[in-house]
Short mmCIF file of C-alpha atoms in Angstrom, two decimals:
data_model
loop_
_atom_site.label_atom_id
_atom_site.label_comp_id
_atom_site.label_asym_id
_atom_site.label_seq_id
_atom_site.Cartn_x
_atom_site.Cartn_y
_atom_site.Cartn_z
CA UNK Y 1 -2.90 -8.32 -5.43
CA UNK Y 2 -3.98 -11.28 -3.31
CA UNK Y 3 -4.00 -10.52 0.42
CA UNK Y 4 -1.02 -12.04 2.28
CA UNK Y 5 -1.90 -15.05 4.46
CA UNK Y 6 -0.86 -13.48 7.76
CA UNK Y 7 -2.90 -10.33 7.13
CA UNK Y 8 -5.96 -12.41 6.29
CA UNK Y 9 -5.51 -14.40 9.48
CA UNK Y 10 -5.22 -11.19 11.47
CA UNK Y 11 -8.59 -10.15 10.06
CA UNK Y 12 -10.07 -13.51 11.05
CA UNK Y 13 -8.78 -13.06 14.59
CA UNK Y 14 -10.21 -9.52 14.73
CA UNK Y 15 -13.69 -10.73 13.77
CA UNK Y 16 -13.64 -13.72 16.12
CA UNK Y 17 -12.36 -11.68 19.07
CA UNK Y 18 -15.03 -9.03 18.62
CA UNK Y 19 -18.03 -11.32 18.00
CA UNK Y 20 -17.25 -14.59 19.74
CA UNK Y 21 -18.18 -17.71 17.79
CA UNK Y 22 -18.32 -17.10 14.02
CA UNK Y 23 -19.19 -19.61 11.31
CA UNK Y 24 -16.42 -20.40 8.84
CA UNK Y 25 -18.87 -19.80 5.99
CA UNK Y 26 -19.59 -16.29 7.32
CA UNK Y 27 -15.88 -15.51 7.57
CA UNK Y 28 -15.35 -16.72 4.01
CA UNK Y 29 -18.14 -14.49 2.71
CA UNK Y 30 -16.85 -11.41 4.55
CA UNK Y 31 -13.23 -11.96 3.52
CA UNK Y 32 -14.26 -12.86 -0.05
CA UNK Y 33 -12.24 -16.07 -0.11
CA UNK Y 34 -13.21 -19.73 -0.29
CA UNK Y 35 -14.50 -21.72 2.68
CA UNK Y 36 -11.57 -24.12 2.17
CA UNK Y 37 -9.10 -21.25 2.56
CA UNK Y 38 -10.72 -19.99 5.76
CA UNK Y 39 -10.97 -23.51 7.18
CA UNK Y 40 -7.24 -23.97 6.60
CA UNK Y 41 -6.52 -20.59 8.24
CA UNK Y 42 -8.68 -21.47 11.26
CA UNK Y 43 -6.91 -24.81 11.66
CA UNK Y 44 -3.50 -23.11 11.66
CA UNK Y 45 -4.64 -20.42 14.09
CA UNK Y 46 -6.11 -23.08 16.39
CA UNK Y 47 -2.90 -25.10 16.21
CA UNK Y 48 -1.00 -21.96 17.30
CA UNK Y 49 -3.42 -21.43 20.19
CA UNK Y 50 -4.73 -18.12 18.84
CA UNK Y 51 -8.34 -19.30 18.62
CA UNK Y 52 -10.45 -22.43 19.19
CA UNK Y 53 -12.05 -24.51 16.45
CA UNK Y 54 -15.45 -26.23 16.52
CA UNK Y 55 -17.67 -27.87 13.91
CA UNK Y 56 -17.66 -25.22 11.20
CA UNK Y 57 -17.15 -22.48 13.81
CA UNK Y 58 -14.19 -20.41 15.02
CA UNK Y 59 -14.16 -19.23 18.65
CA UNK Y 60 -11.84 -16.86 20.53
CA UNK Y 61 -9.09 -18.42 22.61
CA UNK Y 62 -10.26 -16.43 25.66
CA UNK Y 63 -13.43 -14.66 26.82
CA UNK Y 64 -14.62 -12.06 24.34
CA UNK Y 65 -14.78 -9.35 26.99
CA UNK Y 66 -11.07 -9.78 27.72
CA UNK Y 67 -10.03 -8.96 24.15
CA UNK Y 68 -10.05 -5.54 22.52
CA UNK Y 69 -13.10 -5.38 20.27
CA UNK Y 70 -12.28 -4.81 16.62
CA UNK Y 71 -15.43 -5.25 14.52
CA UNK Y 72 -14.80 -5.86 10.83
CA UNK Y 73 -17.59 -3.77 9.36
CA UNK Y 74 -17.90 -3.60 5.59
CA UNK Y 75 -19.63 -1.16 3.31
CA UNK Y 76 -23.38 -1.16 3.99
CA UNK Y 77 -23.17 -2.90 7.38
CA UNK Y 78 -24.14 -1.21 10.65
CA UNK Y 79 -21.46 -0.89 13.32
CA UNK Y 80 -21.52 -0.28 17.07
CA UNK Y 81 -18.79 2.37 17.27
CA UNK Y 82 -19.86 4.28 20.39
CA UNK Y 83 -16.75 5.60 22.15
CA UNK Y 84 -14.41 3.93 19.65
CA UNK Y 85 -11.89 5.19 17.14
CA UNK Y 86 -13.06 4.41 13.61
CA UNK Y 87 -10.27 3.04 11.42
CA UNK Y 88 -11.02 3.01 7.67
CA UNK Y 89 -8.77 1.31 5.09
CA UNK Y 90 -9.33 -0.12 1.59
CA UNK Y 91 -9.95 -3.83 1.12
CA UNK Y 92 -7.20 -6.05 -0.32
CA UNK Y 93 -4.48 -3.43 0.07
CA UNK Y 94 -1.46 -5.14 1.64
CA UNK Y 95 0.59 -1.94 1.81
CA UNK Y 96 -2.05 -0.13 3.86
CA UNK Y 97 -2.82 -3.21 5.97
CA UNK Y 98 0.69 -2.88 7.37
CA UNK Y 99 -0.17 0.73 8.23
CA UNK Y 100 -3.41 -0.50 9.80
CA UNK Y 101 -1.58 -2.90 12.10
CA UNK Y 102 0.79 -0.16 13.24
CA UNK Y 103 -2.19 2.02 14.17
CA UNK Y 104 -4.01 -0.83 15.85
CA UNK Y 105 -1.03 -1.67 18.05
CA UNK Y 106 -0.78 1.91 19.34
CA UNK Y 107 -4.52 2.18 19.97
CA UNK Y 108 -4.74 -1.16 21.78
CA UNK Y 109 -1.75 -0.27 23.97
CA UNK Y 110 -3.62 2.87 25.04
CA UNK Y 111 -6.77 0.88 25.86
CA UNK Y 112 -8.74 2.59 23.10
CA UNK Y 113 -11.51 0.56 21.49
CA UNK Y 114 -11.25 0.21 17.71
CA UNK Y 115 -13.97 -0.09 15.08
CA UNK Y 116 -12.36 -1.34 11.86
CA UNK Y 117 -14.11 -0.61 8.56
CA UNK Y 118 -12.93 -2.12 5.26
CA UNK Y 119 -13.90 0.01 2.26
CA UNK Y 120 -14.73 -1.76 -0.99
CA UNK Y 121 -13.11 -0.79 -4.29
CA UNK Y 122 -16.19 1.15 -5.40
CA UNK Y 123 -15.70 4.88 -5.87
CA UNK Y 124 -16.70 6.83 -2.78
CA UNK Y 125 -16.93 3.72 -0.59
CA UNK Y 126 -15.30 5.44 2.41
CA UNK Y 127 -17.94 8.13 2.89
CA UNK Y 128 -20.89 5.94 4.00
CA UNK Y 129 -18.57 4.00 6.31
CA UNK Y 130 -17.38 7.20 7.99
CA UNK Y 131 -20.90 8.62 8.23
CA UNK Y 132 -22.14 5.37 9.78
CA UNK Y 133 -19.27 5.32 12.27
CA UNK Y 134 -19.95 8.91 13.32
CA UNK Y 135 -23.67 8.23 13.66
CA UNK Y 136 -22.79 5.31 15.95
CA UNK Y 137 -20.73 7.59 18.20
CA UNK Y 138 -17.12 7.21 17.04
CA UNK Y 139 -14.82 9.59 18.95
CA UNK Y 140 -12.15 9.92 16.31
CA UNK Y 141 -11.19 8.83 12.80
CA UNK Y 142 -8.06 7.33 11.26
CA UNK Y 143 -8.47 6.97 7.50
CA UNK Y 144 -6.44 5.94 4.46
CA UNK Y 145 -8.70 6.58 1.45
CA UNK Y 146 -7.95 4.58 -1.70
CA UNK Y 147 -7.95 7.67 -3.96
CA UNK Y 148 -7.21 5.77 -7.17
CA UNK Y 149 -7.36 8.95 -9.25
CA UNK Y 150 -6.90 12.68 -8.70
CA UNK Y 151 -10.62 13.13 -9.45
CA UNK Y 152 -11.70 10.66 -6.74
CA UNK Y 153 -9.30 12.35 -4.31
CA UNK Y 154 -10.74 15.80 -4.95
CA UNK Y 155 -14.27 14.41 -4.60
CA UNK Y 156 -13.54 13.42 -0.99
CA UNK Y 157 -12.05 16.73 0.13
CA UNK Y 158 -15.36 18.45 0.87
CA UNK Y 159 -17.05 15.89 3.11
CA UNK Y 160 -13.84 14.84 4.88
CA UNK Y 161 -13.15 18.48 5.79
CA UNK Y 162 -16.54 18.59 7.53
CA UNK Y 163 -15.98 15.55 9.78
CA UNK Y 164 -16.61 16.88 13.30
CA UNK Y 165 -14.35 14.54 15.28
CA UNK Y 166 -10.53 14.55 15.44
CA UNK Y 167 -9.29 13.02 12.18
CA UNK Y 168 -5.86 11.93 10.93
CA UNK Y 169 -5.06 10.90 7.35
CA UNK Y 170 -2.67 7.95 7.06
CA UNK Y 171 -0.21 7.70 4.15
CA UNK Y 172 -2.05 10.45 2.31
CA UNK Y 173 -0.99 14.06 1.69
CA UNK Y 174 -3.79 16.24 0.22
CA UNK Y 175 -3.17 18.77 -2.52
CA UNK Y 176 -1.65 22.01 -1.17
CA UNK Y 177 -4.32 24.66 -0.72
CA UNK Y 178 -7.16 22.14 -0.76
CA UNK Y 179 -9.90 21.85 1.87
CA UNK Y 180 -7.83 19.16 3.60
CA UNK Y 181 -4.54 21.06 3.67
CA UNK Y 182 -5.20 21.92 7.32
CA UNK Y 183 -6.05 18.35 8.38
CA UNK Y 184 -3.64 16.29 10.47
CA UNK Y 185 -1.78 13.77 8.32
CA UNK Y 186 1.08 11.30 8.64
CA UNK Y 187 2.71 9.89 5.52
CA UNK Y 188 5.94 8.67 3.96
CA UNK Y 189 8.22 11.10 2.16
CA UNK Y 190 7.96 9.43 -1.24
CA UNK Y 191 10.11 12.10 -2.89
CA UNK Y 192 12.95 10.98 -0.62
CA UNK Y 193 12.17 7.31 -1.26
CA UNK Y 194 12.41 7.91 -5.00
CA UNK Y 195 15.64 9.83 -4.47
CA UNK Y 196 17.11 6.84 -2.60
CA UNK Y 197 16.34 4.55 -5.56
CA UNK Y 198 17.78 6.90 -8.19
CA UNK Y 199 20.81 7.81 -6.10
CA UNK Y 200 21.63 4.14 -5.46
CA UNK Y 201 21.58 3.36 -9.18
CA UNK Y 202 23.55 6.49 -10.12
CA UNK Y 203 26.17 5.69 -7.46
CA UNK Y 204 26.61 2.25 -9.06
CA UNK Y 205 27.30 3.91 -12.41
CA UNK Y 206 23.93 3.71 -14.19
CA UNK Y 207 23.24 6.63 -16.48
CA UNK Y 208 20.11 5.52 -18.35
CA UNK Y 209 17.21 4.58 -16.06
CA UNK Y 210 13.57 3.63 -16.59
CA UNK Y 211 10.74 4.01 -14.07
CA UNK Y 212 7.91 1.52 -14.56
CA UNK Y 213 5.28 2.61 -12.04
CA UNK Y 214 1.61 2.33 -11.23
CA UNK Y 215 -0.69 5.34 -11.58
CA UNK Y 216 -3.65 4.32 -9.42
CA UNK Y 217 -2.84 5.77 -5.98
CA UNK Y 218 -1.49 8.95 -4.40
CA UNK Y 219 1.76 7.10 -3.69
CA UNK Y 220 2.12 6.12 -7.35
CA UNK Y 221 1.47 9.66 -8.54
CA UNK Y 222 4.05 11.08 -6.12
CA UNK Y 223 6.68 8.55 -7.19
CA UNK Y 224 6.13 9.31 -10.88
CA UNK Y 225 6.38 13.08 -10.34
CA UNK Y 226 9.40 12.74 -8.02
CA UNK Y 227 11.28 10.48 -10.45
CA UNK Y 228 10.82 12.93 -13.33
CA UNK Y 229 12.01 15.82 -11.17
CA UNK Y 230 15.00 13.98 -9.69
CA UNK Y 231 16.17 12.34 -12.92
CA UNK Y 232 15.92 15.61 -14.84
CA UNK Y 233 17.98 17.40 -12.17
CA UNK Y 234 20.79 14.82 -11.99
CA UNK Y 235 23.51 15.68 -14.53
CA UNK Y 236 24.75 12.07 -14.37
CA UNK Y 237 21.46 10.74 -15.78
CA UNK Y 238 21.77 10.82 -19.56
CA UNK Y 239 18.34 9.37 -20.36
CA UNK Y 240 15.20 8.51 -18.39
CA UNK Y 241 11.59 7.61 -19.07
CA UNK Y 242 8.38 6.84 -17.15
CA UNK Y 243 5.99 4.10 -18.23
CA UNK Y 244 3.13 2.10 -16.68
CA UNK Y 245 4.29 -1.00 -14.83
CA UNK Y 246 1.11 -2.87 -15.75
CA UNK Y 247 -1.88 -2.31 -18.04
CA UNK Y 248 -4.01 -2.63 -14.86
CA UNK Y 249 -2.02 0.06 -13.03
CA UNK Y 250 -4.46 2.89 -13.81
CA UNK Y 251 -7.69 3.86 -12.04
CA UNK Y 252 -10.05 2.74 -14.80
CA UNK Y 253 -11.38 4.06 -18.12
CA UNK Y 254 -9.61 7.22 -19.26
CA UNK Y 255 -11.05 10.36 -17.73
CA UNK Y 256 -10.14 14.05 -17.45
CA UNK Y 257 -7.57 13.33 -14.75
CA UNK Y 258 -5.90 10.61 -16.81
CA UNK Y 259 -5.49 12.38 -20.11
CA UNK Y 260 -1.71 12.19 -19.98
CA UNK Y 261 -1.59 8.50 -19.09
CA UNK Y 262 -1.31 5.85 -21.85
CA UNK Y 263 -4.08 3.28 -21.56
CA UNK Y 264 -2.73 0.58 -23.81
CA UNK Y 265 -3.86 -2.76 -22.35
CA UNK Y 266 -0.81 -4.55 -23.73
CA UNK Y 267 1.58 -5.79 -21.00
CA UNK Y 268 4.77 -3.78 -20.76
CA UNK Y 269 7.66 -5.27 -22.73
CA UNK Y 270 10.34 -4.02 -20.37
CA UNK Y 271 13.17 -5.79 -22.19
CA UNK Y 272 12.27 -4.05 -25.46
CA UNK Y 273 12.01 -0.70 -23.69
CA UNK Y 274 15.40 -1.13 -22.01
CA UNK Y 275 16.94 -2.08 -25.34
CA UNK Y 276 15.31 0.86 -27.13
CA UNK Y 277 16.48 3.39 -24.52
CA UNK Y 278 19.87 1.77 -23.95
CA UNK Y 279 18.90 1.64 -20.26
CA UNK Y 280 20.80 -0.51 -17.77
CA UNK Y 281 18.55 -0.04 -14.72
CA UNK Y 282 14.90 0.21 -13.74
CA UNK Y 283 12.91 1.37 -10.73
CA UNK Y 284 9.70 -0.67 -10.47
CA UNK Y 285 6.54 0.20 -8.50
CA UNK Y 286 4.87 -1.68 -6.83
CA UNK Y 287 6.29 -4.95 -5.58
CA UNK Y 288 3.98 -7.41 -7.35
CA UNK Y 289 4.40 -5.65 -10.68
CA UNK Y 290 8.17 -5.58 -10.04
CA UNK Y 291 8.35 -9.34 -9.41
CA UNK Y 292 6.25 -10.07 -12.49
CA UNK Y 293 8.37 -7.79 -14.68
CA UNK Y 294 11.57 -9.43 -13.42
CA UNK Y 295 10.09 -12.86 -14.21
CA UNK Y 296 9.20 -11.63 -17.70
CA UNK Y 297 12.73 -10.34 -18.20
CA UNK Y 298 14.11 -13.75 -17.25
CA UNK Y 299 11.82 -15.40 -19.81
CA UNK Y 300 13.37 -13.12 -22.44
CA UNK Y 301 16.90 -13.97 -21.40
CA UNK Y 302 17.50 -10.75 -19.46
CA UNK Y 303 19.06 -11.55 -16.11
CA UNK Y 304 18.80 -9.35 -13.02
CA UNK Y 305 21.20 -7.86 -12.02
CA UNK Y 306 23.74 -8.96 -14.66
CA UNK Y 307 21.91 -7.45 -17.64
CA UNK Y 308 19.63 -5.04 -15.81
CA UNK Y 309 19.72 -3.65 -12.27
CA UNK Y 310 16.38 -3.30 -10.48
CA UNK Y 311 15.13 -1.38 -7.45
CA UNK Y 312 11.54 -2.07 -6.36
CA UNK Y 313 9.34 0.39 -4.49
CA UNK Y 314 7.05 -0.60 -1.56
CA UNK Y 315 8.95 -3.56 -0.05
CA UNK Y 316 5.87 -5.59 0.81
CA UNK Y 317 6.98 -8.79 -0.97
CA UNK Y 318 10.10 -7.61 -2.86
CA UNK Y 319 12.37 -9.88 -0.80
CA UNK Y 320 10.38 -13.01 -1.66
CA UNK Y 321 11.11 -13.30 -5.38
CA UNK Y 322 13.46 -15.81 -6.97
CA UNK Y 323 15.76 -12.80 -7.20
CA UNK Y 324 15.31 -10.88 -3.91
CA UNK Y 325 14.90 -7.28 -4.96
CA UNK Y 326 16.64 -4.26 -3.52
CA UNK Y 327 13.71 -2.07 -2.50
CA UNK Y 328 12.67 1.28 -1.11
CA UNK Y 329 10.82 0.52 2.14
CA UNK Y 330 8.38 3.20 3.33
CA UNK Y 331 7.87 2.94 7.12
CA UNK Y 332 4.37 1.52 6.76
CA UNK Y 333 3.70 0.27 10.30
CA UNK Y 334 5.40 3.33 11.80
CA UNK Y 335 3.09 5.58 9.76
CA UNK Y 336 0.07 3.89 11.35
CA UNK Y 337 1.54 4.10 14.83
CA UNK Y 338 2.44 7.80 14.46
CA UNK Y 339 -1.04 8.57 13.09
CA UNK Y 340 -2.69 6.77 16.01
CA UNK Y 341 -0.46 8.55 18.54
CA UNK Y 342 -1.34 11.91 16.97
CA UNK Y 343 -5.06 11.08 17.17
CA UNK Y 344 -4.71 9.99 20.81
CA UNK Y 345 -2.96 13.30 21.50
CA UNK Y 346 -5.93 15.17 20.01
CA UNK Y 347 -8.50 13.08 21.92
CA UNK Y 348 -6.74 13.66 25.25
CA UNK Y 349 -7.14 17.43 25.02
CA UNK Y 350 -10.12 19.79 24.99
CA UNK Y 351 -11.44 20.60 21.55
CA UNK Y 352 -9.51 23.54 20.12
CA UNK Y 353 -6.72 23.30 22.69
CA UNK Y 354 -4.49 20.74 20.97
CA UNK Y 355 -2.23 23.14 19.11
CA UNK Y 356 -1.56 23.62 15.38
CA UNK Y 357 -2.31 21.14 12.61
CA UNK Y 358 0.50 18.65 12.05
CA UNK Y 359 1.67 17.30 8.70
CA UNK Y 360 4.19 14.62 9.59
CA UNK Y 361 6.48 12.88 7.08
CA UNK Y 362 8.58 9.80 7.87
CA UNK Y 363 11.53 8.89 5.66
CA UNK Y 364 11.70 5.58 3.77
CA UNK Y 365 14.85 3.45 3.83
CA UNK Y 366 16.62 1.43 1.14
CA UNK Y 367 16.88 -2.34 1.64
CA UNK Y 368 19.86 -3.52 -0.43
CA UNK Y 369 19.50 -7.15 -1.49
CA UNK Y 370 21.70 -7.48 -4.55
CA UNK Y 371 19.35 -6.92 -7.50
CA UNK Y 372 21.43 -3.90 -8.52
CA UNK Y 373 25.11 -3.81 -9.42
CA UNK Y 374 27.53 -1.82 -11.56
CA UNK Y 375 26.55 -1.87 -15.25
CA UNK Y 376 28.48 -4.28 -17.41
CA UNK Y 377 29.60 -4.01 -21.01
CA UNK Y 378 27.00 -6.58 -22.05
CA UNK Y 379 24.00 -5.35 -23.96
CA UNK Y 380 20.55 -6.69 -23.18
CA UNK Y 381 20.03 -9.87 -25.22
CA UNK Y 382 17.76 -9.61 -28.19
CA UNK Y 383 14.80 -12.01 -28.30
CA UNK Y 384 15.33 -15.36 -29.96
CA UNK Y 385 13.34 -15.55 -33.23
CA UNK Y 386 10.29 -17.78 -32.88
CA UNK Y 387 10.45 -21.07 -34.77
CA UNK Y 388 8.00 -21.67 -37.58
#
C-alpha cells in the first residue's frame, strides 16, 4: 500500500527537525519516493509554517535544539541513540504508522528523546536495527515487528527475549508459551474486533458470510482464526468460508508455515464466490484490499450494500471509498500511547522493581457507515456474457 500523504510528511518533519537542513534529494532517497513528490510535500509544509524551504533544501521552522530529536535511521545506517527510546516499525505500513504516532506523542510529552528506526521489508530487518540502537546506548525499546509469517515470527523470539533494556511489543501478541510470552505487550483484541463484524452482519439478518482476508501479518492470522471460531459457533450462520483477499496477501513463496494457504496468483473473484456460496455479506481485511474488491464487485454489477453487505477490517482508509465502508477500527494510536506509557513506567523504576509482566489488550470499535444492510430477496447478478 502506498504511504498516506500526511504520514509521509510527518516523516519529513521528523528528519528535518532532527538534522536541521536536509536536501530534498536526500529526503526522496530515504523515503523511497520521487524528488517531485518530496518537493511538493515540502512546499505544502512550508506554506503551513511547519518548516522552511530553500533552494533544494528543507529547514526546520525553529532551532533544531528546541525540537525533540527523532532521527529516521534505516537498516544499515548508524544512529546516535544514547539515552533515547528506540522505536522500531516496518516501512510503508500505514496501520502501524498510526501506532507509531500514538507512541511518539506520549514519549514527547514526557520529554523522552526518540530514535526512530524504519525496518525494510527484508526478513530479519529489525534485528540489526535493534542491536545498533542498543550499542548506541538506547534506554528502552518499543517495537512492532513485521512478522509476515509464523516462521519469521518464531525466528525473532530468541534474540528479542535477550534484549537487556525494558522492551514493549506494540500490536503484537507472541505465541503462548514462547520465549516472548513474558514480555510486556500492548495490542488490539482482534478476536473481539472480528466478533463485532460478524455480530453486526448476523444482527442485520445475514446467514451466509465470507471472510476475504490477508495472511501476511499476525493481525491477519488472528482475524482468520477468530472468524472461523466465531462463525462456527454461531447457530445463525448457515455457511461461511475464508479466502485470501488478494493474491499478494501472503508472506511469499509457499513454505512450511503456509502449507494450508492457497497460493493461486489469480485475483479473487468475490462475486463468483458469493454466488457459489449463496452469501449475502463479506468481511474484508485489510482496507485497501476491501476497497479494491468493492470496486471489482461494482464492475461486475454487484452493488454494495444492495446486493452484498460489506464490513472492512482496519479502518485506515475504509471511509474514503466511493462507498464508505462500515469498518472494525482497532485503537491504533491508543495502542502506541499505552505501549509508550508502559515503557515509561518501566524506565522510571529500578530494574526488577516494576512489578509483573503486563499483556494489555484494547478493544476495537465498529464504525457504521452504511455499507451493510438487511439482506434483500435479490440474488447477486450473474456476469454479462462477453460479446464476440
